[in-house]
mmCIF file of C-alpha atoms in Angstrom:
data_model
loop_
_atom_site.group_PDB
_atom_site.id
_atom_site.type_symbol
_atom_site.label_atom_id
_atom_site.label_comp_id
_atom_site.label_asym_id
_atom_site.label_seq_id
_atom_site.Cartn_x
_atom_site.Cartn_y
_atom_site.Cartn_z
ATOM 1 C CA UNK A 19 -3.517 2.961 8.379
ATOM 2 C CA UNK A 20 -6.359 1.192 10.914
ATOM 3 C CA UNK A 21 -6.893 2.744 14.189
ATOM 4 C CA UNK A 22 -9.200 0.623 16.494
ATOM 5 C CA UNK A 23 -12.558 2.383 17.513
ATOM 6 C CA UNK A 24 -11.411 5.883 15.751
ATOM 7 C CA UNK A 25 -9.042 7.144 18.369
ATOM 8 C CA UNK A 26 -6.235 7.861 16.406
ATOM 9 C CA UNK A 27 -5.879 10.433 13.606
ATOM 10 C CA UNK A 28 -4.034 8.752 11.095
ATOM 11 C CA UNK A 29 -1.704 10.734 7.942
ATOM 12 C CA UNK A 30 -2.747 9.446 4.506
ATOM 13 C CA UNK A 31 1.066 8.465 4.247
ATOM 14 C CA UNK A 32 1.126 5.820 7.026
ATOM 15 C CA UNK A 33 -2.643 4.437 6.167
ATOM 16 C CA UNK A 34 -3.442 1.858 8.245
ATOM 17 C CA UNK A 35 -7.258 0.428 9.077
ATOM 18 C CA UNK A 36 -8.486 2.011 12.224
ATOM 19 C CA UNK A 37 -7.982 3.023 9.564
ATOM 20 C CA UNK A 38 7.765 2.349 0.583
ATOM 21 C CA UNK A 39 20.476 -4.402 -4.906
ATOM 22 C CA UNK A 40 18.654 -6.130 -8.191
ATOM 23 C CA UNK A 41 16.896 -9.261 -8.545
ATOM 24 C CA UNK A 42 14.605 -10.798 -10.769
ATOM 25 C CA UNK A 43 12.064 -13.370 -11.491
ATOM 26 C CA UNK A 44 9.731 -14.694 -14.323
ATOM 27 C CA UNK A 45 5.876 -15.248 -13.413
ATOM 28 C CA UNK A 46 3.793 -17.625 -14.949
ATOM 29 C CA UNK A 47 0.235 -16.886 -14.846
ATOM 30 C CA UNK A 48 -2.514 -19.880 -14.767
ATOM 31 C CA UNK A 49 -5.123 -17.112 -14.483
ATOM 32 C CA UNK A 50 -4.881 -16.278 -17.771
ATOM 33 C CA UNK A 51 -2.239 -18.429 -19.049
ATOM 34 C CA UNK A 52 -0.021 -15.484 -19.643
ATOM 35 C CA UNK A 53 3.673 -14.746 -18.696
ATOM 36 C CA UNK A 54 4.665 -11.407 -16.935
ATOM 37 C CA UNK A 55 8.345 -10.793 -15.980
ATOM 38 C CA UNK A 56 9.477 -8.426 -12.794
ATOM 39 C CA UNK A 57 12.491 -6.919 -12.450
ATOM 40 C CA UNK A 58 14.037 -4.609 -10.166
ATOM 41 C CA UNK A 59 16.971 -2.414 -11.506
ATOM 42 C CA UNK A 60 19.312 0.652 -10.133
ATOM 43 C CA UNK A 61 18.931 3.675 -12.321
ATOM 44 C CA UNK A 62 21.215 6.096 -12.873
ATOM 45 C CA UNK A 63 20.683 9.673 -12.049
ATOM 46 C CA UNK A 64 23.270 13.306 -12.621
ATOM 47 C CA UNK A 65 22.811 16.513 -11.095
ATOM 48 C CA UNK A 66 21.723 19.044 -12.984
ATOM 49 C CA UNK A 67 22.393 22.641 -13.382
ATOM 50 C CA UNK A 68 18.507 23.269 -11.911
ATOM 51 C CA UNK A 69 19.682 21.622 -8.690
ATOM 52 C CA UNK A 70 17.873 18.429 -9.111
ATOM 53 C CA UNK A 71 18.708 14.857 -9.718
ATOM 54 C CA UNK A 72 17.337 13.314 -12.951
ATOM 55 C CA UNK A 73 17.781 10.161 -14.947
ATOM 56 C CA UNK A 74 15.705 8.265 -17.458
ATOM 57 C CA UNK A 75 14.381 4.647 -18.049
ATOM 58 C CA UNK A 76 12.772 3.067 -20.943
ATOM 59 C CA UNK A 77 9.215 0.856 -20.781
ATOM 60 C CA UNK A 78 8.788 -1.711 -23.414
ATOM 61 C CA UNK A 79 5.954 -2.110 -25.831
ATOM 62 C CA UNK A 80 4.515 -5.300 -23.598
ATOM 63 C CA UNK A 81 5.013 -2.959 -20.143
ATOM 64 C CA UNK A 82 2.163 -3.483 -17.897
ATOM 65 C CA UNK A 83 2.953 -1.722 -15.134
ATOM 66 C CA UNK A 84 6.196 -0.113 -12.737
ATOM 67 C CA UNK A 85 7.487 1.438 -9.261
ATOM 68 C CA UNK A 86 9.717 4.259 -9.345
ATOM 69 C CA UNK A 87 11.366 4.842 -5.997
ATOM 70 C CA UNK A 88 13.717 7.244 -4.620
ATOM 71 C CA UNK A 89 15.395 6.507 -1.711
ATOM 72 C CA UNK A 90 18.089 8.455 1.315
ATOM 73 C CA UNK A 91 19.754 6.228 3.780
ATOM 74 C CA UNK A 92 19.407 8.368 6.483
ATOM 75 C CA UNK A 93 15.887 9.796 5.902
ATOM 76 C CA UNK A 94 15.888 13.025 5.134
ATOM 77 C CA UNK A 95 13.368 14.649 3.298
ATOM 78 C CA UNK A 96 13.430 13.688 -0.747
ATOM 79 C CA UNK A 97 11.057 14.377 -3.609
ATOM 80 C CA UNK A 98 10.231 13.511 -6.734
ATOM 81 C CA UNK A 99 9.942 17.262 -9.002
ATOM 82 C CA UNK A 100 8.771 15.730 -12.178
ATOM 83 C CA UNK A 101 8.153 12.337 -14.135
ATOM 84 C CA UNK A 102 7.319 12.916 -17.533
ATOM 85 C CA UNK A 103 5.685 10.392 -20.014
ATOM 86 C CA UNK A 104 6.841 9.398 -23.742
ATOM 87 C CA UNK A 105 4.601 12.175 -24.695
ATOM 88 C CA UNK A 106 5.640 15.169 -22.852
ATOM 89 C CA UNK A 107 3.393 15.421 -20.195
ATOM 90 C CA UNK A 108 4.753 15.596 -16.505
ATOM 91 C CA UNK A 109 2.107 13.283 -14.724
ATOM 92 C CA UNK A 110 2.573 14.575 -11.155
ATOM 93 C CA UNK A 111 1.918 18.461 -12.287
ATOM 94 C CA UNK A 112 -1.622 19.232 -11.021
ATOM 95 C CA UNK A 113 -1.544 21.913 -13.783
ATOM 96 C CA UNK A 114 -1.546 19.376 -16.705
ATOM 97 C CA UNK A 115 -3.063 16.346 -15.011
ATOM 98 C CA UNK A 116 -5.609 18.148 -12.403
ATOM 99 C CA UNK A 117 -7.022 15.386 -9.711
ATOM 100 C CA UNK A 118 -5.497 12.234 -11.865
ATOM 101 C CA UNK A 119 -2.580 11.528 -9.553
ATOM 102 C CA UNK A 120 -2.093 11.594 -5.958
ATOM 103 C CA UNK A 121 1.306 11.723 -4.041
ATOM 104 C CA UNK A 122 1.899 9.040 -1.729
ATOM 105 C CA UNK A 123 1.488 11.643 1.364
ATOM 106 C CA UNK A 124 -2.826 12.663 -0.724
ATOM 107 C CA UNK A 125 -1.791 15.783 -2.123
ATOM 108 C CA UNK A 126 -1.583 16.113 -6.255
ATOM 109 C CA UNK A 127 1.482 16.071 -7.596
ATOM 110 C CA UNK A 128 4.784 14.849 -5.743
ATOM 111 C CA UNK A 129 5.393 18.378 -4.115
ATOM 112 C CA UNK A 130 5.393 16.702 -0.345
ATOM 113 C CA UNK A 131 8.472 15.949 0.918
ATOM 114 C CA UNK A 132 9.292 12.219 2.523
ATOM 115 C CA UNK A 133 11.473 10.877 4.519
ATOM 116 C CA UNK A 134 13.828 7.991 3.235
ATOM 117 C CA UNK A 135 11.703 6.960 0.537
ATOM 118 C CA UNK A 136 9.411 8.315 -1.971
ATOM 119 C CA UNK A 137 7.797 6.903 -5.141
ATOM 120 C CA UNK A 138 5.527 7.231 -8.082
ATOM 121 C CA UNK A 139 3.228 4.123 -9.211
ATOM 122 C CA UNK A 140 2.081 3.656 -12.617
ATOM 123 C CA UNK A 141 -0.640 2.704 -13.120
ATOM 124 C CA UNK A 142 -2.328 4.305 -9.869
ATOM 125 C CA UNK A 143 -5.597 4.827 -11.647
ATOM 126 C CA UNK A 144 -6.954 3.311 -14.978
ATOM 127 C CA UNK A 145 -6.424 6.941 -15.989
ATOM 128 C CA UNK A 146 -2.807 6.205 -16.501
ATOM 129 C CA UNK A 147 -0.774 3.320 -18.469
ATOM 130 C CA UNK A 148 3.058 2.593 -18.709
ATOM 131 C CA UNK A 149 3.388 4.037 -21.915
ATOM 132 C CA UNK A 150 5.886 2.401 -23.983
ATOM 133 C CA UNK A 151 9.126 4.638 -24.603
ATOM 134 C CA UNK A 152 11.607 7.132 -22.566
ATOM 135 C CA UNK A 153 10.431 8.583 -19.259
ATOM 136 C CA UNK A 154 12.003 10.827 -17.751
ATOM 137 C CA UNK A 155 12.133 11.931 -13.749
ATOM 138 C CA UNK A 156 13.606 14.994 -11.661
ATOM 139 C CA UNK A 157 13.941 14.589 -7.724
ATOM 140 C CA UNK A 158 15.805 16.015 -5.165
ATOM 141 C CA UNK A 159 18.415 15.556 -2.150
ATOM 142 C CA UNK A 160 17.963 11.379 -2.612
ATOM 143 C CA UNK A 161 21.086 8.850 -2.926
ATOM 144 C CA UNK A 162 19.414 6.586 -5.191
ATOM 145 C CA UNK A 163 16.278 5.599 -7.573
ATOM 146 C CA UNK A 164 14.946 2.139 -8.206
ATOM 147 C CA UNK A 165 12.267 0.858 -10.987
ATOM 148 C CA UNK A 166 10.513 -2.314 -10.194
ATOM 149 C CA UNK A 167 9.007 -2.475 -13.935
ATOM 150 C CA UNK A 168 6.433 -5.747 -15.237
ATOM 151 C CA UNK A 169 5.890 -6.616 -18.449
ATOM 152 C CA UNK A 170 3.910 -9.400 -20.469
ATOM 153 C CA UNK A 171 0.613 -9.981 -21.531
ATOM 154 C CA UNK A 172 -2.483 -7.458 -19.796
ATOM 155 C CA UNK A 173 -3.700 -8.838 -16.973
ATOM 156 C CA UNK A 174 -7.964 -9.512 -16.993
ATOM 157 C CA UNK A 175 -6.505 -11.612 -13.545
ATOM 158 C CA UNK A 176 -3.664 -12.155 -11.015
ATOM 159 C CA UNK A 177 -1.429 -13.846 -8.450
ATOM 160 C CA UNK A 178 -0.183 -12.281 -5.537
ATOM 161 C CA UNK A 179 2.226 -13.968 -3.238
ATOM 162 C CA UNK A 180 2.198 -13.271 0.173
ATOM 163 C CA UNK A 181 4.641 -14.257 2.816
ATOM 164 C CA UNK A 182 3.029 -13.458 6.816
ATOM 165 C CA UNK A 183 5.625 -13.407 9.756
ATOM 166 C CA UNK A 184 4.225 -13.569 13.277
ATOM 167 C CA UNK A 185 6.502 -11.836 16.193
ATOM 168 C CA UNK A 186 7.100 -12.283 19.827
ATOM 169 C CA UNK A 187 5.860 -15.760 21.935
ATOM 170 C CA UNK A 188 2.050 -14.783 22.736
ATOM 171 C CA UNK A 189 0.393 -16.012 19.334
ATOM 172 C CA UNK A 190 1.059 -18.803 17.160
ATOM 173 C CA UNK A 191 0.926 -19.685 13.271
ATOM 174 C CA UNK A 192 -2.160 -21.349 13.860
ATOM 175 C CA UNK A 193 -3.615 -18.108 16.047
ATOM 176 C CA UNK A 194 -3.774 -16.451 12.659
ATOM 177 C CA UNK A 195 -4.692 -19.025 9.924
ATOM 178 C CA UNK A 196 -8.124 -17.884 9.994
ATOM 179 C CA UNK A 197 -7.087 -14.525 8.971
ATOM 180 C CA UNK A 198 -5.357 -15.426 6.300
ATOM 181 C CA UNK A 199 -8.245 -17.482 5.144
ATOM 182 C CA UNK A 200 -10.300 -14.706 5.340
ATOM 183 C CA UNK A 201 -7.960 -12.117 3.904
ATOM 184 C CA UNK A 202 -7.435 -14.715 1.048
ATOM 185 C CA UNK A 203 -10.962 -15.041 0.019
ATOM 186 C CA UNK A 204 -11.949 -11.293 0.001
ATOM 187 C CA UNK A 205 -9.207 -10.789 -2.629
ATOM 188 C CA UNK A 206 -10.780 -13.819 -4.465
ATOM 189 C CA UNK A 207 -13.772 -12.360 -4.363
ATOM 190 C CA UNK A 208 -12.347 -9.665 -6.411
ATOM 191 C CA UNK A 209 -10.282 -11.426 -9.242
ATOM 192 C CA UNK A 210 -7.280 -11.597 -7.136
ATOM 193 C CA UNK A 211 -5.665 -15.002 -6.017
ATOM 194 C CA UNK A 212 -3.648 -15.131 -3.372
ATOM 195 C CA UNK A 213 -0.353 -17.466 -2.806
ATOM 196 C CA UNK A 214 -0.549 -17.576 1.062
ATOM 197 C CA UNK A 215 3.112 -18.773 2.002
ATOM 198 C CA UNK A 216 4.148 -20.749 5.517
ATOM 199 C CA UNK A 217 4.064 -17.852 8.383
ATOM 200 C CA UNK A 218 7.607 -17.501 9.778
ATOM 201 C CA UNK A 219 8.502 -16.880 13.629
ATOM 202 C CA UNK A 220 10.221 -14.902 14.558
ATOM 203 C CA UNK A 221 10.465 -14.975 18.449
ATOM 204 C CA UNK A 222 13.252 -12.253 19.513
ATOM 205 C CA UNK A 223 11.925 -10.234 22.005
ATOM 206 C CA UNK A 224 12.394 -6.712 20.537
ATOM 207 C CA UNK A 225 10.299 -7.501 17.894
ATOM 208 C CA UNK A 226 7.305 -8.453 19.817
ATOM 209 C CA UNK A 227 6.237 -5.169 19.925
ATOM 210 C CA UNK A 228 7.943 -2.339 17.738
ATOM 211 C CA UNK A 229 6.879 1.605 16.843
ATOM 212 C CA UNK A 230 4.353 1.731 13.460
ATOM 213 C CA UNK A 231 7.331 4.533 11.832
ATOM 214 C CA UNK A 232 9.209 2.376 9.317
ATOM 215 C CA UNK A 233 12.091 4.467 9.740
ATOM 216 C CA UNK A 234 12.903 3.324 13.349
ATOM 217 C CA UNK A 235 15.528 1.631 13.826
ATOM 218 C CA UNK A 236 13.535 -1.695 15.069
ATOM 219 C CA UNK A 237 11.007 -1.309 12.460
ATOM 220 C CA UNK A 238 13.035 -1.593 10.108
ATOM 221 C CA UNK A 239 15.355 -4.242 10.883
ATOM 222 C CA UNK A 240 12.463 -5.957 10.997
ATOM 223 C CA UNK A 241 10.680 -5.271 7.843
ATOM 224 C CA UNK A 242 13.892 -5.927 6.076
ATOM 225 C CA UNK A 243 14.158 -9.503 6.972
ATOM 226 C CA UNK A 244 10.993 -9.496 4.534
ATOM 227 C CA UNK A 245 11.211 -11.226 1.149
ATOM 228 C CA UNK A 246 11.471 -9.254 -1.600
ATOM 229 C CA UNK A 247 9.710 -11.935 -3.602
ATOM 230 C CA UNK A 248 5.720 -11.222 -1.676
ATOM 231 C CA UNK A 249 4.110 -8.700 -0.258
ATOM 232 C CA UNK A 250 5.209 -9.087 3.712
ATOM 233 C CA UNK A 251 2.540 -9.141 6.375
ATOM 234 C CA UNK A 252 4.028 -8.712 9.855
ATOM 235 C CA UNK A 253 1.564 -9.440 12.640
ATOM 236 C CA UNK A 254 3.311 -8.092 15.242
ATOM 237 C CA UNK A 255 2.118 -9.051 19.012
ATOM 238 C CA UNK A 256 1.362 -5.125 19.354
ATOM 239 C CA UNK A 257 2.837 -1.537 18.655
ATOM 240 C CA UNK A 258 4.579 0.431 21.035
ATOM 241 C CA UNK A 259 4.596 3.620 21.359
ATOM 242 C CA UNK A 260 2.187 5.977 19.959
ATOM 243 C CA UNK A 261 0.785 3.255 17.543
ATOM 244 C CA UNK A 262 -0.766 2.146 20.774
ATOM 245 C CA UNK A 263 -4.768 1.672 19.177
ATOM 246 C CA UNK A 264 -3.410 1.006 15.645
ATOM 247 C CA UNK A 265 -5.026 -2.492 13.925
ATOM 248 C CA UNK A 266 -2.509 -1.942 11.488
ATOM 249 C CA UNK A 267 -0.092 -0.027 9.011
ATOM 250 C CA UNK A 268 1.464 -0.192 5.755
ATOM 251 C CA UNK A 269 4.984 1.303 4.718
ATOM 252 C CA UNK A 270 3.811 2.894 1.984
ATOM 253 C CA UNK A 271 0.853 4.096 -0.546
ATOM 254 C CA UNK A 272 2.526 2.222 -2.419
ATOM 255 C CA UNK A 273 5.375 0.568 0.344
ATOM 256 C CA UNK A 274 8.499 -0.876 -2.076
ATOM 257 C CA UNK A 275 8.551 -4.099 -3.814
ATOM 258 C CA UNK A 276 11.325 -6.450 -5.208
ATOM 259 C CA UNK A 277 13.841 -4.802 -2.590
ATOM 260 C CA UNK A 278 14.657 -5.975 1.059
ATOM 261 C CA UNK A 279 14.696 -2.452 2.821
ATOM 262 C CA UNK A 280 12.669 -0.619 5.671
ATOM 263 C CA UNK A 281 9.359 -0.099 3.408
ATOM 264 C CA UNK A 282 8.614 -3.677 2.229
ATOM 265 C CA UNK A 283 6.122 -4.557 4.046
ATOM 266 C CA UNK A 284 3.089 -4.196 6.241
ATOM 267 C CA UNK A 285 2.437 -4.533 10.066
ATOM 268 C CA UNK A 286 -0.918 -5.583 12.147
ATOM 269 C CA UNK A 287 -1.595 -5.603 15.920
ATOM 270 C CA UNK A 288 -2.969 -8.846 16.867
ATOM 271 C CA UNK A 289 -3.475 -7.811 20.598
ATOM 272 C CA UNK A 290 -5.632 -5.266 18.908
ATOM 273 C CA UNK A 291 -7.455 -7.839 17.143
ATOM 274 C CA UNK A 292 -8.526 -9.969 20.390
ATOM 275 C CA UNK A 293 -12.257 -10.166 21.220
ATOM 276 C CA UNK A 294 -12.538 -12.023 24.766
ATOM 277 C CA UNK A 295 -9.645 -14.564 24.991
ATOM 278 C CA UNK A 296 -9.537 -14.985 21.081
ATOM 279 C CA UNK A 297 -8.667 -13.206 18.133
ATOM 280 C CA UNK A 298 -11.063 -11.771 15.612
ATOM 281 C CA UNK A 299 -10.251 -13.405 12.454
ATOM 282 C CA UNK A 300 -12.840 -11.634 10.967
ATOM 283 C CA UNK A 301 -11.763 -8.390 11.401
ATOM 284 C CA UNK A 302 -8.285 -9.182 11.238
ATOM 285 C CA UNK A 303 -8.378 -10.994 7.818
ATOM 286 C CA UNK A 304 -9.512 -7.071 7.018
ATOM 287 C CA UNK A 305 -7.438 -5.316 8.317
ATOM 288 C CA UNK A 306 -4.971 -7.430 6.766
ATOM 289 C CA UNK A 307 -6.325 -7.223 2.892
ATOM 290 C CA UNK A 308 -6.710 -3.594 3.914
ATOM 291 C CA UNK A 309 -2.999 -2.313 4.520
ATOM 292 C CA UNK A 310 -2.109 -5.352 1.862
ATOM 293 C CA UNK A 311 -4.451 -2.726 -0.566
ATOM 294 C CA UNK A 312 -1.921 0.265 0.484
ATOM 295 C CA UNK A 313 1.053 -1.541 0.040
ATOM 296 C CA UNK A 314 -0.080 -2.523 -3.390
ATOM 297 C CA UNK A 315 -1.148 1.388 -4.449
ATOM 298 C CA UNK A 316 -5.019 1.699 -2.849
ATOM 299 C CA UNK A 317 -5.451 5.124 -1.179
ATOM 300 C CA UNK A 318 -8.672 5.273 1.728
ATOM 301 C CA UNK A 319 -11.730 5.832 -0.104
ATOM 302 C CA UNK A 320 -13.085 8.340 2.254
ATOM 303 C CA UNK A 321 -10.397 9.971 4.584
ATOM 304 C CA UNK A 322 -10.894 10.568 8.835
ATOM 305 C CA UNK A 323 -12.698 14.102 8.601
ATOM 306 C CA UNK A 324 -14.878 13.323 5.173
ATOM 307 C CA UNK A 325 -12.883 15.805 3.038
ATOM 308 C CA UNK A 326 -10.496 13.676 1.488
ATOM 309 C CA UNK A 327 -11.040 10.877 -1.041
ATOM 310 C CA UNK A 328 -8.979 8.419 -3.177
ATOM 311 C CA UNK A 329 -8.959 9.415 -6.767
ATOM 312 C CA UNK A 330 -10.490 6.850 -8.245
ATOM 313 C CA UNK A 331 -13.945 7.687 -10.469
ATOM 314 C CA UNK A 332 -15.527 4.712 -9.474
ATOM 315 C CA UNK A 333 -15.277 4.207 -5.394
ATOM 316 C CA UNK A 334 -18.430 5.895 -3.251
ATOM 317 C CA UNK A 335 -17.455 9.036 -1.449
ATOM 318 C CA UNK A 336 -18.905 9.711 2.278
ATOM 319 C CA UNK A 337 -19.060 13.642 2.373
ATOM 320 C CA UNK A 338 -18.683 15.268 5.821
ATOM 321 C CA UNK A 339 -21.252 17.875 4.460
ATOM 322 C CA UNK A 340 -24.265 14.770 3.600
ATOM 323 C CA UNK A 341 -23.568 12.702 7.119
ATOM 324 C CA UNK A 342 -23.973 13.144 10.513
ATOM 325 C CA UNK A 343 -20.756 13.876 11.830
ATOM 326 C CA UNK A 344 -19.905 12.323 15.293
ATOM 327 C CA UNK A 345 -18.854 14.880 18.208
ATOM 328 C CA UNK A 346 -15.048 13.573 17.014
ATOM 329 C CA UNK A 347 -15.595 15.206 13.791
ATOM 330 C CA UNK A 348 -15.242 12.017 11.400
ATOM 331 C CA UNK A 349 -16.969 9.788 9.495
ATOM 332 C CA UNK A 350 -18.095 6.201 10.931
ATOM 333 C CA UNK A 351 -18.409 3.109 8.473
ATOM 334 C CA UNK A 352 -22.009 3.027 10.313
ATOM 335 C CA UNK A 353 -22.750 6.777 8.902
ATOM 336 C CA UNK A 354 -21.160 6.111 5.836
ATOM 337 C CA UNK A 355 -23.032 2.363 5.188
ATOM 338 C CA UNK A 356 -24.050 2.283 1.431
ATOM 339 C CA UNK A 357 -21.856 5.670 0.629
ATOM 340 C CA UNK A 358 -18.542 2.973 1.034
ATOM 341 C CA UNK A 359 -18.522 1.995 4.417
ATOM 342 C CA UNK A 360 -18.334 -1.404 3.477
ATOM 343 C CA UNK A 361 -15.622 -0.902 1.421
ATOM 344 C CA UNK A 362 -12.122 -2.524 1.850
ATOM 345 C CA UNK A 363 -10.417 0.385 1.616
ATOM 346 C CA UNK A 364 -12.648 2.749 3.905
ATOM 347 C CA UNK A 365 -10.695 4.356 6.505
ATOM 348 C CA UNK A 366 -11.919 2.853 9.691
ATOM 349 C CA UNK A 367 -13.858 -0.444 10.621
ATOM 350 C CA UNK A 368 -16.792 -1.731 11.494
ATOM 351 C CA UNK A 369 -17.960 -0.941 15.333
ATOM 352 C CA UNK A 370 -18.114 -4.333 17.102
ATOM 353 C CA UNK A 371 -22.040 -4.048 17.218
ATOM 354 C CA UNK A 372 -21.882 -3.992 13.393
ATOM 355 C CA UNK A 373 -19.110 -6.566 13.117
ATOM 356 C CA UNK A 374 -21.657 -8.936 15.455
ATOM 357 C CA UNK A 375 -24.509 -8.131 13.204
ATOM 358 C CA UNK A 376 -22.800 -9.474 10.239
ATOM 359 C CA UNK A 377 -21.380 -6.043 8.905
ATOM 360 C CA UNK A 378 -17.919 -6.693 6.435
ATOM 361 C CA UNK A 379 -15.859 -4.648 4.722
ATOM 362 C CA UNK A 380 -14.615 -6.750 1.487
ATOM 363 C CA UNK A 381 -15.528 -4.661 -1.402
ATOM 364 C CA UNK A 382 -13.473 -3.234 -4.192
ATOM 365 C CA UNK A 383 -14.417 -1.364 -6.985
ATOM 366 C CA UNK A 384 -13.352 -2.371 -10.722
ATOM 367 C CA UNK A 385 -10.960 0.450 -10.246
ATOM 368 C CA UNK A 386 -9.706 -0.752 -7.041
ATOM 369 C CA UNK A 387 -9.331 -4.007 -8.406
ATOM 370 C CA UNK A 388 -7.532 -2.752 -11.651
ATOM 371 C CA UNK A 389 -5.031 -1.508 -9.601
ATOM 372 C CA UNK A 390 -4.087 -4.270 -7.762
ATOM 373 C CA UNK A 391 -4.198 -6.774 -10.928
ATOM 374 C CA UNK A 392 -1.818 -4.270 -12.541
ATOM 375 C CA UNK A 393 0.409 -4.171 -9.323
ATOM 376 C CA UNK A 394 3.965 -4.438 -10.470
ATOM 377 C CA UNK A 395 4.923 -7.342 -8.068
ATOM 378 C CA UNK A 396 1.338 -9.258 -9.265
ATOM 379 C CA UNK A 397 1.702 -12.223 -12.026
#
């Protein structure tokens, strides 16, 4: 999550800048003139004596990567309990994997109940792979579990496709082809191509404007109109609601993929974005590639407050304790410039007097970028 000019204090669930049916499709690669193969399957689950749910799926030797997601149609609060590897060894206990794996809401483990949907990416961190063999999973109080599993060759590149909708009458396609020119090249920059689809319209007037929850109901017609063939980018005229000051927010850390439901996708103010009579293309082409990063797996690198950081070994940290905190208690990209405030992924912008003297956030680390190239949905 994105909150313009650090007004809003945003959860680590619904990151935005300020700051979750069956198909299947064969990728070929020119990257690295490999083949990868996505699918999206139903798995089964039984209750157990324990209480929980629990089921079990099976990687193959040439697995690359996978999504498990849980899911309650009318959003209650589900969790995952366990998901143990071919070895043994139950990846979201903090006990046997201390600080390797976060939970979509920041906390280690998976002990933080969601609503609707909750998931478990592999890998989230070069510390993990999808191992080949039986995994196994425990959750609780959901109505059904989904595994979006790749497999092929390893990826040293990759191909993302992205589909962008626009909403309401106020902005065009062409208001925002900038953007996606700039969004485009900072994932080149960083070994990541991006197929940049045709923006659809989509002109009814309650979407013009909608809340930043994914689980209301507007929200999430919208988001499902999204294909579940790209990551979906829905520039939405602006939020209503308390997402009033939002740039943007993603569905998910990671949102779903290969499913048409109320987590695949991403959203992004543009009347948030305007500078004068004009967008920022700049800034939005950021914010952008920045909830795009969530949606694909990538935590904030430094969280609001300076506490909290993504668990990756290789991203720069900005402590609260080694700044100068501003009277609102968090960390500004200014404060935090060359401890990762130009990162992608840090959790606010630029100020406009840094954006005008040339400041950018379009870095990711090797780890960041590992990630992403991994990214189930990615070819």
């Amino acid at each position: 999550m994105r909150a313009k000019n650090i007004l809003i204090v945003p959860t680590l669930l619904l990151t935005s800048f300020m700051l979750i049916g069956s198909c299947a499709k064969k990728h070929s690669s020119s990257a690295d003139n490999s083949t990868s193969t996505f699918t999206v399957s139903e798995i089964t689950q039984t209750a157990g004596s324990d209480g929980y749910l629990s089921g079990y799926f099976e990687v193959p030797s040439d697995g690359i990567s996978f999504l498990l997601s849980i899911f309650k149609d009318n959003n209650v609060s589900i969790t995952f309990y366990s998901l143990t590897d071919p070895d043994g060894i139950n990846i979201l206990s903090s006990t046997s994997t201390p600080n390797l794996y976060l939970d979509a809401s920041g906390s280690s483990g998976s002990s933080v109940d969601k609503n609707g949907y909750s998931n478990v990416l592999i890998p989230q961190s070069p510390s993990f792979s999808a191992k080949a063999g039986t995994w196994t999973f425990k959750a609780n109080n959901n109505d059904r579990v989904k595994l979006a599993l790749r497999k092929g060759n390893t990826p040293f590149a990759a191909t993302i496709v992205v589909q962008p909708y626009i909403t309401g009458t106020k902005w065009s396609a062409g208001n925002i082809s900038s953007a996606l020119t700039v969004m485009s090249d900072i994932f080149s920059k960083n070994g990541i191509t991006l197929t940049i689809k045709s923006t659809i319209t989509i002109s009814e007037t309650e979407y013009a404007a909608v809340s930043s929850t994914f689980t209301n109901a507007t929200t999430s017609a919208l988001v499902k109109k999204g294909s579940t063939n790209a990551v979906n980018i829905f520039f939405i005229e602006d939020y209503s609601g308390s997402g009033a000051g939002l740039l943007g927010n993603a569905a998910g850390i990671p949102g779903s993929m290969g499913d048409a439901n109320s987590w695949n996708g991403v959203l992004a103010s543009l009347d948030a974005h305007v500078s004068g009579a004009t967008l920022d293309s700049q800034l939005l082409g950021e914010t952008a590639a920045h909830e795009m990063g969530h949606q694909l797996g990538l935590f904030h690198t430094t969280e609001k407050g300076g506490t909290v950081f993504d668990i990756l070994s290789d991203t720069p940290e900005c402590s609260s304790s080694t700044r100068d905190n501003n009277s609102n208690g968090s960390v500004s990209a200014e404060e935090c410039d060359g401890y990762g405030g130009d990162n992608l992924m840090f959790w606010t912008s630029w100020s406009a007097a840094s954006r005008s003297a040339g400041k950018k956030q379009e870095t990711l680390s090797s780890h960041q970028q590992h990630v992403l190239k991994y990214s189930p949905i990615a070819k």
